[in-house]
Amino acid sequence: MVDVRFSNIYSRHTNNSYVENQTEQLCSKVKKLKYITVQISDEIKRQNADLTKYQTIMNLTSSLIGQAHHRVKLLSQAGWWKMYLYLILFSLFIFLIIYSFTK
């Protein structure tokens, strides 16, 4: 009987240490996940701020392109086809210059 009692105490001690070990491992994993979650949250906030900035820039660019397109339409409707042709040739010339520099 004495042997059973000691073996039972030993198994309880082993079970307690096992549970404590598992609890410590779980705590460390939870801390890692919390850290990763905070990092993800910070990255999302930074990217949302960047997207807002990019949206503002794109709206401004779209507005400028729309105004330029409107002026080109007015030129073509006014019968200034030569000016329209010069504009196209100038754009083609600039494109060729940029293409030659990049090559």
PDB file of C-alpha atoms in Angstrom:
ATOM      1  CA  MET A   1       0.000   0.000   0.000  1.00  0.00           C
ATOM      2  CA  VAL A   2       2.787   2.342   0.728  1.00  0.00           C
ATOM      3  CA  ASP A   3       4.151   1.895  -2.760  1.00  0.00           C
ATOM      4  CA  VAL A   4       0.823   2.801  -4.361  1.00  0.00           C
ATOM      5  CA  ARG A   5       0.536   5.952  -2.320  1.00  0.00           C
ATOM      6  CA  PHE A   6       4.027   7.116  -3.274  1.00  0.00           C
ATOM      7  CA  SER A   7       3.418   6.290  -6.884  1.00  0.00           C
ATOM      8  CA  ASN A   8       0.162   8.256  -6.776  1.00  0.00           C
ATOM      9  CA  ILE A   9       1.921  11.290  -5.292  1.00  0.00           C
ATOM     10  CA  TYR A  10       4.634  11.018  -7.909  1.00  0.00           C
ATOM     11  CA  SER A  11       2.084  10.858 -10.719  1.00  0.00           C
ATOM     12  CA  ARG A  12       0.251  13.903  -9.309  1.00  0.00           C
ATOM     13  CA  HIS A  13       3.511  15.781  -9.131  1.00  0.00           C
ATOM     14  CA  THR A  14       4.343  14.737 -12.689  1.00  0.00           C
ATOM     15  CA  ASN A  15       0.869  15.723 -13.888  1.00  0.00           C
ATOM     16  CA  ASN A  16       1.127  19.108 -12.157  1.00  0.00           C
ATOM     17  CA  SER A  17       4.528  19.813 -13.650  1.00  0.00           C
ATOM     18  CA  TYR A  18       3.254  18.713 -17.072  1.00  0.00           C
ATOM     19  CA  VAL A  19       0.264  21.052 -16.786  1.00  0.00           C
ATOM     20  CA  GLU A  20       2.508  23.912 -15.626  1.00  0.00           C
ATOM     21  CA  ASN A  21       4.865  23.281 -18.508  1.00  0.00           C
ATOM     22  CA  GLN A  22       2.015  23.263 -21.002  1.00  0.00           C
ATOM     23  CA  THR A  23       0.609  26.443 -19.444  1.00  0.00           C
ATOM     24  CA  GLU A  24       3.958  28.211 -19.810  1.00  0.00           C
ATOM     25  CA  GLN A  25       4.237  27.126 -23.433  1.00  0.00           C
ATOM     26  CA  LEU A  26       0.705  28.317 -24.093  1.00  0.00           C
ATOM     27  CA  CYS A  27       1.439  31.670 -22.446  1.00  0.00           C
ATOM     28  CA  SER A  28       4.511  32.156 -24.601  1.00  0.00           C
ATOM     29  CA  LYS A  29       2.538  31.329 -27.748  1.00  0.00           C
ATOM     30  CA  VAL A  30      -0.215  33.764 -26.731  1.00  0.00           C
ATOM     31  CA  LYS A  31       2.387  36.507 -26.182  1.00  0.00           C
ATOM     32  CA  LYS A  32       3.854  35.847 -29.637  1.00  0.00           C
ATOM     33  CA  LEU A  33       0.409  35.963 -31.239  1.00  0.00           C
ATOM     34  CA  LYS A  34      -0.412  39.188 -29.406  1.00  0.00           C
ATOM     35  CA  TYR A  35       2.820  40.760 -30.635  1.00  0.00           C
ATOM     36  CA  ILE A  36       2.124  39.654 -34.210  1.00  0.00           C
ATOM     37  CA  THR A  37      -1.443  40.984 -33.979  1.00  0.00           C
ATOM     38  CA  VAL A  38      -0.210  44.379 -32.802  1.00  0.00           C
ATOM     39  CA  GLN A  39       2.329  44.465 -35.634  1.00  0.00           C
ATOM     40  CA  ILE A  40      -0.363  43.595 -38.186  1.00  0.00           C
ATOM     41  CA  SER A  41      -2.614  46.311 -36.769  1.00  0.00           C
ATOM     42  CA  ASP A  42       0.153  48.917 -37.028  1.00  0.00           C
ATOM     43  CA  GLU A  43       0.907  47.862 -40.596  1.00  0.00           C
ATOM     44  CA  ILE A  44      -2.767  48.088 -41.567  1.00  0.00           C
ATOM     45  CA  LYS A  45      -3.035  51.590 -40.098  1.00  0.00           C
ATOM     46  CA  ARG A  46       0.091  52.696 -41.972  1.00  0.00           C
ATOM     47  CA  GLN A  47      -1.143  51.231 -45.252  1.00  0.00           C
ATOM     48  CA  ASN A  48      -4.575  52.841 -44.826  1.00  0.00           C
ATOM     49  CA  ALA A  49      -2.883  56.227 -44.332  1.00  0.00           C
ATOM     50  CA  ASP A  50      -0.812  55.620 -47.472  1.00  0.00           C
ATOM     51  CA  LEU A  51      -3.909  54.626 -49.440  1.00  0.00           C
ATOM     52  CA  THR A  52      -5.688  57.807 -48.364  1.00  0.00           C
ATOM     53  CA  LYS A  53      -2.694  59.858 -49.504  1.00  0.00           C
ATOM     54  CA  TYR A  54      -2.559  57.989 -52.832  1.00  0.00           C
ATOM     55  CA  GLN A  55      -6.285  58.479 -53.344  1.00  0.00           C
ATOM     56  CA  THR A  56      -5.886  62.241 -52.879  1.00  0.00           C
ATOM     57  CA  ILE A  57      -3.018  62.322 -55.370  1.00  0.00           C
ATOM     58  CA  MET A  58      -4.967  60.219 -57.882  1.00  0.00           C
ATOM     59  CA  ASN A  59      -8.013  62.497 -57.584  1.00  0.00           C
ATOM     60  CA  LEU A  60      -5.824  65.524 -58.277  1.00  0.00           C
ATOM     61  CA  THR A  61      -4.178  63.801 -61.239  1.00  0.00           C
ATOM     62  CA  SER A  62      -7.538  62.709 -62.615  1.00  0.00           C
ATOM     63  CA  SER A  63      -8.804  66.261 -62.352  1.00  0.00           C
ATOM     64  CA  LEU A  64      -5.779  67.616 -64.217  1.00  0.00           C
ATOM     65  CA  ILE A  65      -6.111  65.008 -66.948  1.00  0.00           C
ATOM     66  CA  GLY A  66      -9.818  65.737 -67.253  1.00  0.00           C
ATOM     67  CA  GLN A  67      -9.128  69.457 -67.675  1.00  0.00           C
ATOM     68  CA  ALA A  68      -6.476  68.780 -70.312  1.00  0.00           C
ATOM     69  CA  HIS A  69      -8.830  66.411 -72.140  1.00  0.00           C
ATOM     70  CA  HIS A  70     -11.546  69.064 -72.092  1.00  0.00           C
ATOM     71  CA  ARG A  71      -9.155  71.638 -73.601  1.00  0.00           C
ATOM     72  CA  VAL A  72      -8.109  69.212 -76.335  1.00  0.00           C
ATOM     73  CA  LYS A  73     -11.770  68.581 -77.168  1.00  0.00           C
ATOM     74  CA  LEU A  74     -12.387  72.320 -77.387  1.00  0.00           C
ATOM     75  CA  LEU A  75      -9.428  72.644 -79.744  1.00  0.00           C
ATOM     76  CA  SER A  76     -10.734  69.903 -82.008  1.00  0.00           C
ATOM     77  CA  GLN A  77     -14.285  71.279 -81.980  1.00  0.00           C
ATOM     78  CA  ALA A  78     -13.129  74.817 -82.767  1.00  0.00           C
ATOM     79  CA  GLY A  79     -11.759  73.640 -86.100  1.00  0.00           C
ATOM     80  CA  TRP A  80      -8.138  73.998 -85.129  1.00  0.00           C
ATOM     81  CA  TRP A  81      -7.194  70.684 -86.586  1.00  0.00           C
ATOM     82  CA  LYS A  82      -3.640  71.867 -87.234  1.00  0.00           C
ATOM     83  CA  MET A  83      -3.186  72.607 -83.550  1.00  0.00           C
ATOM     84  CA  TYR A  84      -4.577  69.174 -82.720  1.00  0.00           C
ATOM     85  CA  LEU A  85      -2.160  67.598 -85.197  1.00  0.00           C
ATOM     86  CA  TYR A  86       0.763  69.533 -83.701  1.00  0.00           C
ATOM     87  CA  LEU A  87      -0.237  68.359 -80.254  1.00  0.00           C
ATOM     88  CA  ILE A  88      -0.279  64.717 -81.366  1.00  0.00           C
ATOM     89  CA  LEU A  89       3.069  65.079 -83.153  1.00  0.00           C
ATOM     90  CA  PHE A  90       4.585  66.773 -80.107  1.00  0.00           C
ATOM     91  CA  SER A  91       3.339  63.963 -77.861  1.00  0.00           C
ATOM     92  CA  LEU A  92       4.795  61.378 -80.227  1.00  0.00           C
ATOM     93  CA  PHE A  93       8.114  63.252 -80.285  1.00  0.00           C
ATOM     94  CA  ILE A  94       8.290  63.341 -76.474  1.00  0.00           C
ATOM     95  CA  PHE A  95       7.427  59.636 -76.326  1.00  0.00           C
ATOM     96  CA  LEU A  96      10.243  58.814 -78.749  1.00  0.00           C
ATOM     97  CA  ILE A  97      12.735  60.876 -76.729  1.00  0.00           C
ATOM     98  CA  ILE A  98      11.765  59.121 -73.510  1.00  0.00           C
ATOM     99  CA  TYR A  99      11.911  55.747 -75.261  1.00  0.00           C
ATOM    100  CA  SER A 100      15.405  56.460 -76.609  1.00  0.00           C
ATOM    101  CA  PHE A 101      16.666  57.500 -73.133  1.00  0.00           C
ATOM    102  CA  THR A 102      15.320  54.361 -71.489  1.00  0.00           C
ATOM    103  CA  LYS A 103      16.885  52.038 -74.034  1.00  0.00           C
TER     104      LYS A 103
END
